[in-house]
Structure formats: C-alpha cells, structure tokens
Coordinates of C-alpha atoms and ligand atoms in Angstrom, one line a residue:
X26 CA 135.1 93.8 66.8
X27 CA 137.4 95.0 64.1
X28 CA 136.5 92.4 61.4
X29 CA 135.7 95.1 58.8
X30 CA 133.2 97.7 57.6
X31 CA 129.6 96.8 57.1
X32 CA 130.4 96.4 53.4
X33 CA 133.3 94.1 54.0
X34 CA 131.3 92.0 56.3
X35 CA 128.5 91.8 53.7
X36 CA 131.1 90.5 51.2
X37 CA 132.4 88.0 53.6
X38 CA 128.9 86.8 54.3
X39 CA 128.0 86.5 50.7
X40 CA 131.2 84.5 50.1
X41 CA 129.9 82.0 52.7
X42 CA 132.7 82.7 55.1
X43 CA 130.5 83.6 58.1
X44 CA 129.2 80.4 59.8
X45 CA 126.6 80.3 62.6
X46 CA 126.1 76.9 64.2
X47 CA 127.9 75.3 61.3
X48 CA 125.8 76.8 58.5
X49 CA 126.8 79.8 56.3
X50 CA 124.9 83.0 57.0
X51 CA 123.5 84.5 53.8
X52 CA 122.0 87.7 55.0
X53 CA 124.5 90.2 56.5
X54 CA 121.7 92.3 57.9
X55 CA 120.4 89.5 60.1
X56 CA 120.5 90.6 63.8
X57 CA 122.3 88.1 66.0
X58 CA 122.3 88.6 69.7
X59 CA 125.8 88.9 71.2
X60 CA 125.6 86.2 73.8
X61 CA 128.6 84.9 75.7
X62 CA 128.5 81.6 73.7
X63 CA 128.7 83.4 70.3
X64 CA 132.5 82.9 70.1
X65 CA 131.8 79.1 70.2
X66 CA 128.9 79.3 67.7
X67 CA 130.3 81.6 65.0
X68 CA 133.3 81.2 62.7
X69 CA 134.7 83.8 60.4
X70 CA 136.8 82.8 57.5
X71 CA 137.6 79.5 59.1
X72 CA 138.4 80.8 62.6
X73 CA 136.4 81.0 65.8
X74 CA 134.9 84.4 66.3
X75 CA 136.9 86.6 68.8
X76 CA 135.4 86.9 72.2
X77 CA 132.9 89.8 72.2
X78 CA 133.3 92.5 74.8
X79 CA 134.2 92.4 77.6
X80 CA 137.6 91.1 76.6
X81 CA 140.4 90.8 79.1
X82 CA 143.8 89.2 78.3
X83 CA 147.3 88.8 79.6
X84 CA 150.3 89.6 77.5
X85 CA 153.8 88.5 78.3
X86 CA 155.3 91.8 77.5
X87 CA 158.8 91.5 75.9
X88 CA 161.5 94.1 76.3
X89 CA 161.6 96.9 73.8
X90 CA 157.8 97.5 73.3
X91 CA 155.9 100.4 74.8
X92 CA 152.5 100.7 76.5
X93 CA 152.1 104.3 75.5
X94 CA 151.6 106.2 72.2
X95 CA 153.7 109.0 73.8
X96 CA 156.9 106.8 73.9
X97 CA 159.0 106.0 70.9
X98 CA 159.0 102.5 69.6
X99 CA 156.6 99.7 68.7
X100 CA 153.5 99.4 70.8
X101 CA 152.3 96.4 72.8
X102 CA 149.1 96.5 70.7
X103 CA 151.2 95.4 67.7
X104 CA 151.7 92.0 69.3
X105 CA 147.9 91.3 69.2
X106 CA 145.8 90.4 66.1
X107 CA 145.7 93.4 63.8
X108 CA 141.9 93.6 63.8
X109 CA 141.9 94.1 67.6
X110 CA 143.2 97.7 67.1
X111 CA 139.8 98.4 65.5
X112 CA 137.7 96.9 68.3
X113 CA 135.2 99.3 69.9
X114 CA 135.3 99.5 72.9
X115 CA 139.1 99.7 72.5
X116 CA 141.6 97.5 74.4
X117 CA 143.7 99.4 76.9
X118 CA 146.6 98.3 79.1
X119 CA 145.9 98.0 82.8
X120 CA 148.6 100.4 84.0
X121 CA 151.9 100.3 82.3
X122 CA 155.2 98.7 82.2
X123 CA 158.3 100.6 81.0
X124 CA 159.7 99.8 77.6
X125 CA 162.6 98.0 79.2
X126 CA 160.5 96.0 81.7
X127 CA 159.2 92.6 80.7
X128 CA 156.4 90.4 82.1
X129 CA 152.8 90.2 83.0
X130 CA 150.7 93.0 81.4
X131 CA 146.9 92.9 81.5
X132 CA 144.7 94.5 78.8
X133 CA 141.0 95.0 78.8
X134 CA 138.2 96.7 77.0
X135 CA 136.2 96.8 80.2
X136 CA 136.7 100.3 81.7
X137 CA 135.0 99.4 85.0
X138 CA 137.3 96.4 85.4
X139 CA 140.3 98.4 84.6
X140 CA 139.5 101.0 87.2
X141 CA 138.7 98.3 89.8
X142 CA 142.2 96.8 89.2
X143 CA 144.1 100.0 89.4
X144 CA 142.1 101.5 92.3
X145 CA 144.0 101.8 95.5
X146 CA 141.0 100.3 97.3
X147 CA 141.5 97.0 95.5
X148 CA 145.1 96.9 96.9
X149 CA 146.3 94.7 94.0
X150 CA 149.9 93.6 94.6
X151 CA 152.4 93.7 91.8
X152 CA 155.5 91.5 92.1
X153 CA 158.7 92.2 90.3
X154 CA 162.0 90.3 89.9
X155 CA 164.9 92.7 89.8
X156 CA 168.6 92.3 88.8
X157 CA 170.8 95.1 90.2
X158 CA 174.1 96.6 89.1
X159 CA 175.7 96.6 92.6
X160 CA 175.4 94.0 95.4
X161 CA 172.7 94.5 98.0
X162 CA 173.7 96.2 101.2
X163 CA 171.3 94.4 103.5
X164 CA 169.3 97.4 104.6
X165 CA 167.0 97.4 101.6
X166 CA 164.2 95.3 103.2
X167 CA 163.9 97.5 106.3
X168 CA 164.0 100.8 104.3
X169 CA 161.3 99.6 101.8
X170 CA 159.1 98.2 104.6
X171 CA 159.3 101.4 106.6
X172 CA 156.7 103.3 104.6
X173 CA 158.9 106.4 104.9
X174 CA 161.0 106.2 101.7
X175 CA 160.6 109.4 99.6
X176 CA 161.3 109.3 95.9
X177 CA 163.0 112.3 94.4
X178 CA 160.5 115.0 93.4
X179 CA 157.6 113.5 95.3
X180 CA 155.8 114.7 98.4
X181 CA 154.3 111.5 99.8
X182 CA 156.4 108.6 101.0
X183 CA 156.0 105.2 99.4
X184 CA 153.6 102.7 100.9
X185 CA 155.5 99.8 102.5
X186 CA 157.1 97.5 99.9
X187 CA 157.8 93.8 100.5
X188 CA 161.4 92.9 99.7
X189 CA 163.2 89.6 99.4
X190 CA 166.9 89.2 98.5
X191 CA 167.8 86.4 96.2
X192 CA 171.5 86.3 96.2
X193 CA 173.9 89.3 95.9
X194 CA 172.3 91.2 93.0
X195 CA 168.8 89.7 92.7
X196 CA 165.6 90.6 94.6
X197 CA 161.9 90.2 94.5
X198 CA 159.8 93.3 95.4
X199 CA 156.0 93.5 95.9
X200 CA 154.3 96.8 95.5
X201 CA 150.8 98.0 96.3
X202 CA 151.0 101.1 94.2
X203 CA 152.4 102.0 90.9
X204 CA 154.3 105.3 90.7
X205 CA 156.2 106.3 87.6
X206 CA 159.3 104.1 87.3
X207 CA 158.7 103.1 90.9
X208 CA 161.0 100.1 91.2
X209 CA 163.9 101.8 89.3
X210 CA 163.6 104.9 91.4
X211 CA 163.3 103.0 94.7
X212 CA 166.7 101.3 94.1
X213 CA 168.2 104.6 92.7
X214 CA 167.2 106.2 96.1
X215 CA 169.4 103.7 97.8
X216 CA 172.3 104.3 95.4
X217 CA 171.8 101.2 93.3
X218 CA 170.7 100.7 89.7
X219 CA 168.1 98.3 88.2
X220 CA 169.6 96.4 85.3
X221 CA 166.6 94.1 84.5
X222 CA 163.0 94.2 85.7
X223 CA 160.4 91.6 85.2
X224 CA 156.8 91.4 86.6
X225 CA 155.7 87.9 87.2
X226 CA 152.5 88.4 89.3
X227 CA 149.6 90.8 89.5
X228 CA 147.3 90.2 92.6
X229 CA 147.0 86.4 92.7
X230 CA 147.6 85.9 89.0
X231 CA 150.9 84.5 87.9
X232 CA 152.5 84.9 84.5
X233 CA 152.3 81.3 83.2
X234 CA 155.7 79.8 82.6
X235 CA 154.5 78.5 79.2
X236 CA 153.5 81.9 77.9
X237 CA 156.4 83.0 75.8
X238 CA 157.5 86.7 75.5
X239 CA 155.2 88.4 73.1
X240 CA 152.4 85.8 73.5
X241 CA 149.0 86.5 74.9
X242 CA 146.1 84.6 76.5
X243 CA 142.5 85.5 77.0
X244 CA 141.4 85.5 80.6
X245 CA 138.4 83.7 82.0
X246 CA 136.3 84.8 85.0
X247 CA 138.4 82.7 87.4
X248 CA 141.7 84.3 86.3
X249 CA 140.2 87.8 86.5
X250 CA 139.0 86.9 90.0
X251 CA 142.5 85.8 90.9
X252 CA 143.8 89.3 90.2
X253 CA 141.8 90.5 93.2
X254 CA 142.8 87.6 95.4
X255 CA 144.6 88.8 98.6
X256 CA 143.5 92.4 98.0
X257 CA 140.9 94.2 100.1
X258 CA 138.1 94.9 97.7
Ligands
LIG311 N1 158.6 100.0 88.2 C1 159.4 100.4 87.2 O1 160.4 101.1 87.5 N2 159.1 100.1 85.9 C2 158.1 99.3 85.6 O2 157.9 99.1 84.4 C3 157.2 98.9 86.6 C4 157.5 99.2 87.9

C-alpha cells in the first residue's frame, strides 16, 4: 500500500506508530488479515490506514495536469498522497481527460472494474460542459444526434451524441464513447473551436460541487454503482 519497505514498516512498528484496535503492534511480522474494516481498525503514524485494494476514487482534475506519462507536464497522480504512487496494484485513470480539460476523473486499482466502466457494453455516458469560440449555428444538435458524423482521419462515424445549447457559446454534450479529443474534434468538424471543456458527470455519478479542483474523494459501493446507472450492463 506504499507505506514503506518491510524494514521501514518494522521501524514504524517498533516506534509504536502502528496501532490495531487502539493498541500498538509490537511485532511487524504478525500476519493481519486484510479485511474491509481494516482501515477503521488500524492507524499508521496517527492517521487512519488507507483503504486496502480495491481502491476507487474520484478526482476533480484541474487544468494543466495530464493523465498520461507520454504527455509533458505534471501528472494527476501528483495530486494524490505520495505513497499512493507505490501502491501495488497501481492506481490507473479510468480513461483520460486532456491536459486542458477539467472535471470528473475516476481512478482505480481494480482492473476488472476499470474495464467494465470503459467497455462499450456498459454504455457509460460522459457529460461535458463546453464553451465555444464562435456562436452556435443551430444545426449542431441534429448533426451530433445523426450517428453519421465522421471525424477527420477516422473510418467509423460517431455514435449519436446528445447536445443541449446553453446560450450562444455554451453547450452540454453527452457521449457514449471516448475517442481521442472527441469533443474538441466534433466541434472542429463543424467549423467551431472548443475554448473550455469540463466533465461534470460519468454515468449517473456527478462531480460534487464541494469537491474543489485538485481534490479527491474515495468512492463507496453506492457511488461505484451510480457510474453504471442508466447504462445497459
Ligand atoms: N473530449 C475531448 O476532446 N477532450 C477530453 O478531455 C474529453 C473529451
């Protein structure tokens, strides 16, 4: 879980900093079953133990951080506790948001869950709030809903996208797939340009209004279930 090497944990334990049910553990070799309630029972150096795997969380991704080691710039993982980079199994983002996209990003160490969420079968909707450079023309909704829009360089048309205008240069779009730079390329195909892009909903899970940019929250079973609400799986 990233707390340290065996040696470091032995030192922490000997220093009395590992508590189980309120009492310091003395023997770092003691085998303790990893039960779901362990995070409530164990404290490390004064703090509740991190949740054991499987760990799933939401992050309010701010602008300017990347989801991929291949892109330049600070990574989203840098917004999480430092030791989480040493967790095994590792945390991964569930899909990606562009560096200049903000909003709801899920991360998990549960590979099966990750694949269930991104699988086309699950049909998980992703909702984006868009600000555009030029006023809407009025035909965007029909074109996006048609299921015939082709993005440059692709061979298959996009699945229908729900579209709602919110004034002259603002819109909300809901996608059921996630092609590379999809929202930006959809509007580029219509001669417009996305200025700001923010994801505020994945499946039936909303980005909480009290979760500040850069902050994260661990998800419980009900919130994970909400991701699949309204889908087909
Ligand atoms: N579409 C985009 O163009 N960028 C994102 O980050 C997400 C969807």
